[in-house]
Coordinates of N, CA and C in Angstrom, one line a residue:
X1 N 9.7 23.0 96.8 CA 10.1 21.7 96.5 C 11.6 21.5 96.6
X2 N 12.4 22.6 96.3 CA 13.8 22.7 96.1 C 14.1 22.4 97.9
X3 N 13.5 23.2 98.6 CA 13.4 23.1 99.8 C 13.8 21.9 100.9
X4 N 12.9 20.6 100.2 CA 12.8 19.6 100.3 C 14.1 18.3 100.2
X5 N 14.6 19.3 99.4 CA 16.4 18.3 98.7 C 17.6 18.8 99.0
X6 N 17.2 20.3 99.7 CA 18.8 21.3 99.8 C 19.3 21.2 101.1
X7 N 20.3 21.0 101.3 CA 20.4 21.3 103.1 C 20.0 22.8 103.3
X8 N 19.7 23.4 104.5 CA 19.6 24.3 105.1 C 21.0 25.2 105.6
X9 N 21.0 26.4 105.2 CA 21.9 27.3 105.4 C 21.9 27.9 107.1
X10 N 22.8 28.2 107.2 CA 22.8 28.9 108.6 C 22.1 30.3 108.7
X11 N 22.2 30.7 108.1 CA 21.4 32.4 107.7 C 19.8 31.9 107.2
X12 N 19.2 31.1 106.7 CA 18.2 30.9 106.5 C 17.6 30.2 107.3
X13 N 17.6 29.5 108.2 CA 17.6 29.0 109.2 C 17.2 30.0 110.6
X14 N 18.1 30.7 110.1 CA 17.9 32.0 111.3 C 17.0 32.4 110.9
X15 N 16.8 32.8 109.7 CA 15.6 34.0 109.3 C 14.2 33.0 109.1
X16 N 14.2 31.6 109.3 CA 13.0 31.1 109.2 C 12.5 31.1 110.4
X17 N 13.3 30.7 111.4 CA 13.1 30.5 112.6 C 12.9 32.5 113.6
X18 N 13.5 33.0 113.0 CA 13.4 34.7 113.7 C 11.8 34.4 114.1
X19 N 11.6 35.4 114.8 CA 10.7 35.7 115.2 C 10.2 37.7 115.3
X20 N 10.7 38.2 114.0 CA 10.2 39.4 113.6 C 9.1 39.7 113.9
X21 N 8.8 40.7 113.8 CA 7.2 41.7 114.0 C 6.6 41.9 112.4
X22 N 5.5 42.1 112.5 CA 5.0 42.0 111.1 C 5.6 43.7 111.0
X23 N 5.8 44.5 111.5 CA 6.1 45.5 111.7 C 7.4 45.8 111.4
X24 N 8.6 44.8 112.1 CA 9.9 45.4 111.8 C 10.1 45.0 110.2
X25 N 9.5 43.6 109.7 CA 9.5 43.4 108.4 C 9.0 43.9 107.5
X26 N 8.0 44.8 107.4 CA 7.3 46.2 106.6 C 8.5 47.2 107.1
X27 N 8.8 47.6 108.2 CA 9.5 48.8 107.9 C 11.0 48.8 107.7
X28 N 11.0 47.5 107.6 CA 13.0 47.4 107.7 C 13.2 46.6 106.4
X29 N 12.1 45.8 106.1 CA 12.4 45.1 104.7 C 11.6 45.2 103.4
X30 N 10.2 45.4 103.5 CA 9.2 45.8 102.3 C 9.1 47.1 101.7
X31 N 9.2 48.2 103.0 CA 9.2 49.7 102.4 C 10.4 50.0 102.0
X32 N 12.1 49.5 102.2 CA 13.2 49.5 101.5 C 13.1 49.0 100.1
X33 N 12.6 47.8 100.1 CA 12.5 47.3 99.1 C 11.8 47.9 97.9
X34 N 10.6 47.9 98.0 CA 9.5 48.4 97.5 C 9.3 50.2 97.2
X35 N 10.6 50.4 97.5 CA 11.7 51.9 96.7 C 11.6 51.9 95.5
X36 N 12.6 50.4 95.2 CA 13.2 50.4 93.8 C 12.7 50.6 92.8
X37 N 11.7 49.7 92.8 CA 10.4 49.7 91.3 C 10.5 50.9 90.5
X38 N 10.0 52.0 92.0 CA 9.5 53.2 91.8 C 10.7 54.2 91.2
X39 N 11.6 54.1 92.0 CA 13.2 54.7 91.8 C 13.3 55.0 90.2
X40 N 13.3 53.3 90.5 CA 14.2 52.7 88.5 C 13.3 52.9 87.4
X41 N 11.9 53.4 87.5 CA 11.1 53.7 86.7 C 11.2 55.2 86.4
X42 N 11.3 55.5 87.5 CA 11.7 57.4 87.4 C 13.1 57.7 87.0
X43 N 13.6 56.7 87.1 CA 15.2 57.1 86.5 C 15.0 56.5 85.2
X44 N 14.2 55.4 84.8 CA 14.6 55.2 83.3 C 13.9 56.5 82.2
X45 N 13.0 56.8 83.0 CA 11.7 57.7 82.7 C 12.4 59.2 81.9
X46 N 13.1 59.4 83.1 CA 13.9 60.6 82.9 C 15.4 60.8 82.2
X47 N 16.2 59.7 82.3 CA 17.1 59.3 81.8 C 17.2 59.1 80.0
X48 N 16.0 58.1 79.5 CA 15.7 57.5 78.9 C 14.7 58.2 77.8
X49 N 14.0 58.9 78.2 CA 12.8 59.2 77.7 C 11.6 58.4 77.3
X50 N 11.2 58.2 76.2 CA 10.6 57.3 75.3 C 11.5 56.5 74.9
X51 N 12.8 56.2 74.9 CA 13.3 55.0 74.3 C 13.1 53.6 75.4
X52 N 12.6 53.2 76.3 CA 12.8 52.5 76.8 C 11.2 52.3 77.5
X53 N 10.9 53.2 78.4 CA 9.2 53.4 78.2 C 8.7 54.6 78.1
X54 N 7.1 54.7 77.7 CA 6.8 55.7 77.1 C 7.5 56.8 77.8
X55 N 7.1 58.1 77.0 CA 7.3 59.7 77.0 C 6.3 60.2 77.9
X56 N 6.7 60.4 79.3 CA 5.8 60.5 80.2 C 7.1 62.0 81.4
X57 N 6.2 63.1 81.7 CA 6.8 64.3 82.5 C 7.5 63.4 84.2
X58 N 8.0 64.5 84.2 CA 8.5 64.1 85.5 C 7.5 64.1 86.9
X59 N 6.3 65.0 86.4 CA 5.2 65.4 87.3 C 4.6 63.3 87.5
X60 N 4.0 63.2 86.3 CA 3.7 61.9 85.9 C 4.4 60.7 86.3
X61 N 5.9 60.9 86.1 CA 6.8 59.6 86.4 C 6.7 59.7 88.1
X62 N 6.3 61.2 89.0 CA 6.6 60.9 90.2 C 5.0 60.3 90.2
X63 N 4.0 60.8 90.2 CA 2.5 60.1 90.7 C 2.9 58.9 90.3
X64 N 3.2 58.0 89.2 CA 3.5 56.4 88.3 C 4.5 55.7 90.0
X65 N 4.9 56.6 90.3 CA 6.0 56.0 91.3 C 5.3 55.9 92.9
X66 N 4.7 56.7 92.8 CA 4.5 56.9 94.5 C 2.9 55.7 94.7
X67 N 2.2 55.6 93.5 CA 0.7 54.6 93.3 C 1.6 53.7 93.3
X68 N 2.8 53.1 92.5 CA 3.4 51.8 92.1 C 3.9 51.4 93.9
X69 N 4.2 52.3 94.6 CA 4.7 52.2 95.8 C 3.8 51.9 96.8
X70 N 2.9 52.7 96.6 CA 1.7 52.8 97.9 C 1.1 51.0 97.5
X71 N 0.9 50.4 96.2 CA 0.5 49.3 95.9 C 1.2 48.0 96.3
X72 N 2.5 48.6 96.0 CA 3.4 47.1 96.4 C 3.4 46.7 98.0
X73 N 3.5 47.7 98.7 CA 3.1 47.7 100.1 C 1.8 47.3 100.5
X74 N 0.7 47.5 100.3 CA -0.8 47.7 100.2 C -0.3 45.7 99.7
X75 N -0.2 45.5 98.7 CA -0.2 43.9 98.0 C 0.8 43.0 99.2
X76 N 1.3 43.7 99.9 CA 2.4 42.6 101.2 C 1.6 42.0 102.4
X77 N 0.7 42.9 102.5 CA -0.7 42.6 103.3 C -1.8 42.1 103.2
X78 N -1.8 42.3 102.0 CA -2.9 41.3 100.6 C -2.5 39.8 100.5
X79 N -1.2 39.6 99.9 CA -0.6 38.3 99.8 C -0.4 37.5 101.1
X80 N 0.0 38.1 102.5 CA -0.1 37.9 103.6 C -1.3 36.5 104.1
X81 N -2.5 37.9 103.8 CA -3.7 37.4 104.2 C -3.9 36.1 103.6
X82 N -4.0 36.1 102.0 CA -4.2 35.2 101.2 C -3.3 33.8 101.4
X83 N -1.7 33.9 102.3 CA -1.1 32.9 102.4 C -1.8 32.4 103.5
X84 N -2.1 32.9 104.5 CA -2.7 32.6 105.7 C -4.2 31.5 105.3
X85 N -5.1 32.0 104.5 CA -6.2 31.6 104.2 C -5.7 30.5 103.8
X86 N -4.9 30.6 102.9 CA -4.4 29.0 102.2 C -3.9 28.2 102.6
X87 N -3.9 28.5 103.8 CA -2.9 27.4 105.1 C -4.4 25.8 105.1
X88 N -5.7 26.5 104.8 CA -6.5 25.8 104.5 C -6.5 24.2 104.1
X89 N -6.3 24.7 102.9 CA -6.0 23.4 102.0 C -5.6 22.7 102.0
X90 N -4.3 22.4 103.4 CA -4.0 21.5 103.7 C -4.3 21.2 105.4
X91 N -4.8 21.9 105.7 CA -5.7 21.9 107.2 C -4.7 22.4 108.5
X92 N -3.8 23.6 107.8 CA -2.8 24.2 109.1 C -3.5 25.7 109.1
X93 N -2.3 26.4 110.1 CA -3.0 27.5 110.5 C -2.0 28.3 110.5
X94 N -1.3 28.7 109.2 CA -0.2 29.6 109.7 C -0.5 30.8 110.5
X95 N 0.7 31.3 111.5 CA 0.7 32.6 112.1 C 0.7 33.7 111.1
X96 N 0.2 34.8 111.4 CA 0.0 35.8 110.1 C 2.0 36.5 109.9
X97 N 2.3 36.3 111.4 CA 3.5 36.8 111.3 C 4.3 36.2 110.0
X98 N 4.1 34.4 109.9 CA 5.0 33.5 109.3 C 4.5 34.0 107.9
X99 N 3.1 34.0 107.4 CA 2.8 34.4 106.4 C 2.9 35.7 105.6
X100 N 3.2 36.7 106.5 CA 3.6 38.0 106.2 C 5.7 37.9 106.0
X101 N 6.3 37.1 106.6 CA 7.7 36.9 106.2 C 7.2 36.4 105.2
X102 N 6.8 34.9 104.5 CA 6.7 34.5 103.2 C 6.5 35.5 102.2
X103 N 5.8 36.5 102.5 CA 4.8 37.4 101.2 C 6.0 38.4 100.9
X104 N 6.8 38.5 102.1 CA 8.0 40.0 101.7 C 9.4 39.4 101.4
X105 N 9.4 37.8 101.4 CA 10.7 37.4 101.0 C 10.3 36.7 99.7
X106 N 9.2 36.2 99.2 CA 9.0 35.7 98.0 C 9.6 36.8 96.5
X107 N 8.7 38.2 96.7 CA 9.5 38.7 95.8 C 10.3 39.8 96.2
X108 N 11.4 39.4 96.7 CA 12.4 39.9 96.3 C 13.3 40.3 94.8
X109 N 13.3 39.0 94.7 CA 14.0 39.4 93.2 C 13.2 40.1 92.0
X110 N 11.6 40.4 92.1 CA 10.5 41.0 91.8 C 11.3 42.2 91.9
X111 N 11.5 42.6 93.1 CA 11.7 44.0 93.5 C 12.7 44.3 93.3
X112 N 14.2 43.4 93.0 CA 15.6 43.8 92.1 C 15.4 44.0 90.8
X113 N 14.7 43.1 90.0 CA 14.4 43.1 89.0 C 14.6 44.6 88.3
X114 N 13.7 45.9 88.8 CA 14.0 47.3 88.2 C 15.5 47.7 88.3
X115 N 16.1 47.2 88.8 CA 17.7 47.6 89.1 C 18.5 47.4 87.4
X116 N 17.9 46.6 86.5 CA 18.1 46.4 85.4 C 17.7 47.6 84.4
X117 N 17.1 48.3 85.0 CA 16.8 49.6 84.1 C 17.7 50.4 84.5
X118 N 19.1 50.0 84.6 CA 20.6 50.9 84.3 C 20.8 50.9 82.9
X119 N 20.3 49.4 82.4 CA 20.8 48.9 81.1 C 19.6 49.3 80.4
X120 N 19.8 50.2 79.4 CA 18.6 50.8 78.7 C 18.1 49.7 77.1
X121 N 17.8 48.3 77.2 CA 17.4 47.8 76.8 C 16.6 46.9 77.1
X122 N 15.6 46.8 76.2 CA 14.3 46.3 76.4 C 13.9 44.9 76.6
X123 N 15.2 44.3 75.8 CA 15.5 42.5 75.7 C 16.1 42.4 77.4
X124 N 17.2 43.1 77.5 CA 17.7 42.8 79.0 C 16.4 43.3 79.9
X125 N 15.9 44.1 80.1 CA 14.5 44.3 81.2 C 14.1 43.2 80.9
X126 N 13.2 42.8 80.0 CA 12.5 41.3 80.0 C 12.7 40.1 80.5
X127 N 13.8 39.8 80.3 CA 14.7 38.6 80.7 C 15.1 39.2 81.9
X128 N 15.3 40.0 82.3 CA 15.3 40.1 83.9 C 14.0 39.8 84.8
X129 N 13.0 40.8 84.5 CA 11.8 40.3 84.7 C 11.1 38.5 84.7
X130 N 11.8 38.2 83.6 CA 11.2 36.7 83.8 C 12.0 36.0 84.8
X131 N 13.1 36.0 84.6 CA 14.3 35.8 85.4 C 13.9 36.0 86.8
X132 N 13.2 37.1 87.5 CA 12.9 37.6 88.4 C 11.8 36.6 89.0
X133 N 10.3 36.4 87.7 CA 9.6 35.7 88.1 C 9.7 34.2 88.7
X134 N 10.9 33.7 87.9 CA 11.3 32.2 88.2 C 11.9 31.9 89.4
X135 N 12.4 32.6 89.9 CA 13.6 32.8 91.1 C 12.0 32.9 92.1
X136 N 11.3 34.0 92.2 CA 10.2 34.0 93.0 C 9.6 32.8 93.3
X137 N 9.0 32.2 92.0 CA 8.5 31.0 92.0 C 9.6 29.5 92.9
X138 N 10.7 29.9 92.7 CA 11.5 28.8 93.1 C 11.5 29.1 94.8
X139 N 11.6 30.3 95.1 CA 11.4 30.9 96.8 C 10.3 30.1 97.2
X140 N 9.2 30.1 96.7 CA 8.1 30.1 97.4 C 8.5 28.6 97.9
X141 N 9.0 27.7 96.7 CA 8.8 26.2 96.9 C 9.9 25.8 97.6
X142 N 10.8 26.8 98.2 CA 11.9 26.2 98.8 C 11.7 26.9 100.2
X143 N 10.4 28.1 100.7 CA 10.2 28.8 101.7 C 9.3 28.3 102.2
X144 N 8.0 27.8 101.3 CA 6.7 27.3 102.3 C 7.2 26.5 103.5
X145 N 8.0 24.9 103.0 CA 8.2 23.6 103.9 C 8.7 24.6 105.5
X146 N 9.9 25.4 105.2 CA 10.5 26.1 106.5 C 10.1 27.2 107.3
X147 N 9.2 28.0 106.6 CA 8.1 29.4 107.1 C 7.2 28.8 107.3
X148 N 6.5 28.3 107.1 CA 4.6 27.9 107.3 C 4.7 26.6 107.8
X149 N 5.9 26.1 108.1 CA 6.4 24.6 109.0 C 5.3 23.6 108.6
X150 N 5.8 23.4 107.4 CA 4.8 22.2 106.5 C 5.7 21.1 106.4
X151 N 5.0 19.4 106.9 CA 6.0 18.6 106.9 C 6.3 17.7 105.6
X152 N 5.2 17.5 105.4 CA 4.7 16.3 104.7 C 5.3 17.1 103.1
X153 N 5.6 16.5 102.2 CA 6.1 16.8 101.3 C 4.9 17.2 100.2
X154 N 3.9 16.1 100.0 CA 3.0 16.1 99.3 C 1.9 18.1 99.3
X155 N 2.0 18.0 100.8 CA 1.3 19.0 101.2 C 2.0 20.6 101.4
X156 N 3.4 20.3 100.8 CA 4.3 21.3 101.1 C 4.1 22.1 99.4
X157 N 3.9 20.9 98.4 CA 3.9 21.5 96.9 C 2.8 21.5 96.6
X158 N 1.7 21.5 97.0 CA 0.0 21.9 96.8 C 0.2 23.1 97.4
X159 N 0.4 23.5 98.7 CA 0.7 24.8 99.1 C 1.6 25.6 98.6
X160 N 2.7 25.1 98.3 CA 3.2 25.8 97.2 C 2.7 26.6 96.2
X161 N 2.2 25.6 95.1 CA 1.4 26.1 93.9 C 0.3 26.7 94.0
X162 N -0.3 26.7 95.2 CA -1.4 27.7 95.8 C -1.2 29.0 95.5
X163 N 0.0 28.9 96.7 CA 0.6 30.3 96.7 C 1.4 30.7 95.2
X164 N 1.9 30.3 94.6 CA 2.3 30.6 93.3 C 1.5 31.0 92.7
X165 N 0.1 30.4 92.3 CA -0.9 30.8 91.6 C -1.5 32.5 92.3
X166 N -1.4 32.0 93.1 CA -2.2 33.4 93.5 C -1.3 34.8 93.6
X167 N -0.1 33.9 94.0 CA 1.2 35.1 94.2 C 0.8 35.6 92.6
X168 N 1.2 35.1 90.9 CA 1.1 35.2 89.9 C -0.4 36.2 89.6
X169 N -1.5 35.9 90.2 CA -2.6 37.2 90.0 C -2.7 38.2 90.6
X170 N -1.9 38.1 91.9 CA -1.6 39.5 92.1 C -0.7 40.1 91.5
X171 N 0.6 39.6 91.5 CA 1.2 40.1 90.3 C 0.8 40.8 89.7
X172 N -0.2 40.2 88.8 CA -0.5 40.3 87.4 C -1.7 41.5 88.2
X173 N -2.3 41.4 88.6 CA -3.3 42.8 88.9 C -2.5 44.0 89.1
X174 N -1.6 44.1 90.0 CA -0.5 45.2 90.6 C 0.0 45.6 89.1
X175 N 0.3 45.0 88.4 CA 0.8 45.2 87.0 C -0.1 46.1 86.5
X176 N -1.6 45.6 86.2 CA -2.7 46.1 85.4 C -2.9 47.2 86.2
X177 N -2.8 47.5 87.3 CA -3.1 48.6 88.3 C -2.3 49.8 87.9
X178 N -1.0 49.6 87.3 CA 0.1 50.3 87.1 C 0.0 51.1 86.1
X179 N -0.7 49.8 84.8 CA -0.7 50.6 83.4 C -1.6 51.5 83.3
X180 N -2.7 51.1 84.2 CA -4.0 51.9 84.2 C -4.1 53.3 84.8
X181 N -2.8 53.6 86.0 CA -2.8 54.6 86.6 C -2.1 54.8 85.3
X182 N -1.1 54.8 84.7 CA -0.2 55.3 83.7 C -1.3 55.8 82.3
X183 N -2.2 54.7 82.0 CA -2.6 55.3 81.3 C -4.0 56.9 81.4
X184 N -4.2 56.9 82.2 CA -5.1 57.5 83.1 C -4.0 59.4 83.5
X185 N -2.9 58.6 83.6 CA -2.1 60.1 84.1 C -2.0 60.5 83.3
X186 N -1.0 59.7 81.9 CA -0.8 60.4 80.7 C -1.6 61.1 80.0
X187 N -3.1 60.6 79.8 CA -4.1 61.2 79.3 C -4.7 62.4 79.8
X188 N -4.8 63.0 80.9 CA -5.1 63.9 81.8 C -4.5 64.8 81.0
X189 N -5.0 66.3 81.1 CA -4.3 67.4 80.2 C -4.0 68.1 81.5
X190 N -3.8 67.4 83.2 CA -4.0 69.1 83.8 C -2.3 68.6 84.2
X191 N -1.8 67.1 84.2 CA -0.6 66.5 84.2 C 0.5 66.7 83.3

């Protein structure tokens, strides 16, 4: 929606209009990305101990890291798909390429967000995280109109909220995926 009202940048412009490989944007921008999570959880892990998240081995914090990793990658091809499907709803047909840039630039700030586990408090991680989620949410509505070359305004924020909604249960599953490996590791006595 913001999309709709802002002028257009010269660097965004470029990158809407590029013409990447689903390929060079997985290996030059999602698997960079999609480090951090993993990184900043093993470093608060270890750093931190149980003051920040649970009391969990370093054997543990690496398996917590490398599933959190193999997932968020695994979910860029998931969300991809699902943007593409959603092109439906308003009767277009995005390229999977355009839909695969949407899915790896939406969360970004998702994926900065762990960079806040330098600061070993719980209030600041939070507020970054939500912070993180709003910023996502605001991408999508300012990325659909220029990525998925949607004209009509009306049909730019129904696809929008599409993709937000669904962007939000994957989210939220990748999350529950997370705790469940975590809880599943920690419990294990051979870990």
């Amino acid at each position: 929606m913001a999309q709709l009202h802002v002028p257009h940048t010269g660097v965004w412009d470029a990158f809407t209009h590029s013409h990447m490989s689903v390929l060079t944007l997985f290996l030059l921008y999602a698997v960079p990305m999609s480090v951090i999570p993993p990184v900043m959880i093993y470093y608060a892990g270890v750093t931190y101990g149980g003051g920040l998240l649970p009391a969990v081995s370093d054997v543990q914090l690496q398996i917590i890291g490398i599933l959190l990793f193999l997932t968020e990658l695994a979910m860029t091809f998931v969300v991809a798909y699902l943007i593409q499907r959603m092109g439906d709803v308003i009767d277009i047909k995005p390229a999977f390429e355009d839909a695969y840039k949407l899915a790896v630039v939406v969360p970004t700030p998702l994926w900065l967000a762990p960079l806040f586990l330098f600061i070993p408090s719980f209030m600041v991680n939070l507020t970054a995280v939500s912070a993180a989620l709003m910023l996502s949410g605001i991408l999508i509505f300012y990325s659909v109109p220029s990525i998925l070359k949607v004209e009509e305004k009306g049909h730019a924020i129904l696809l929008s909220g599409s993709i937000l909604s669904a962007g939000l249960v994957v989210w939220a599953a990748m999350m529950f995926l997370t705790l469940i490996s975590l809880s599943m590791i920690t419990s294990s006595p051979m870990l």
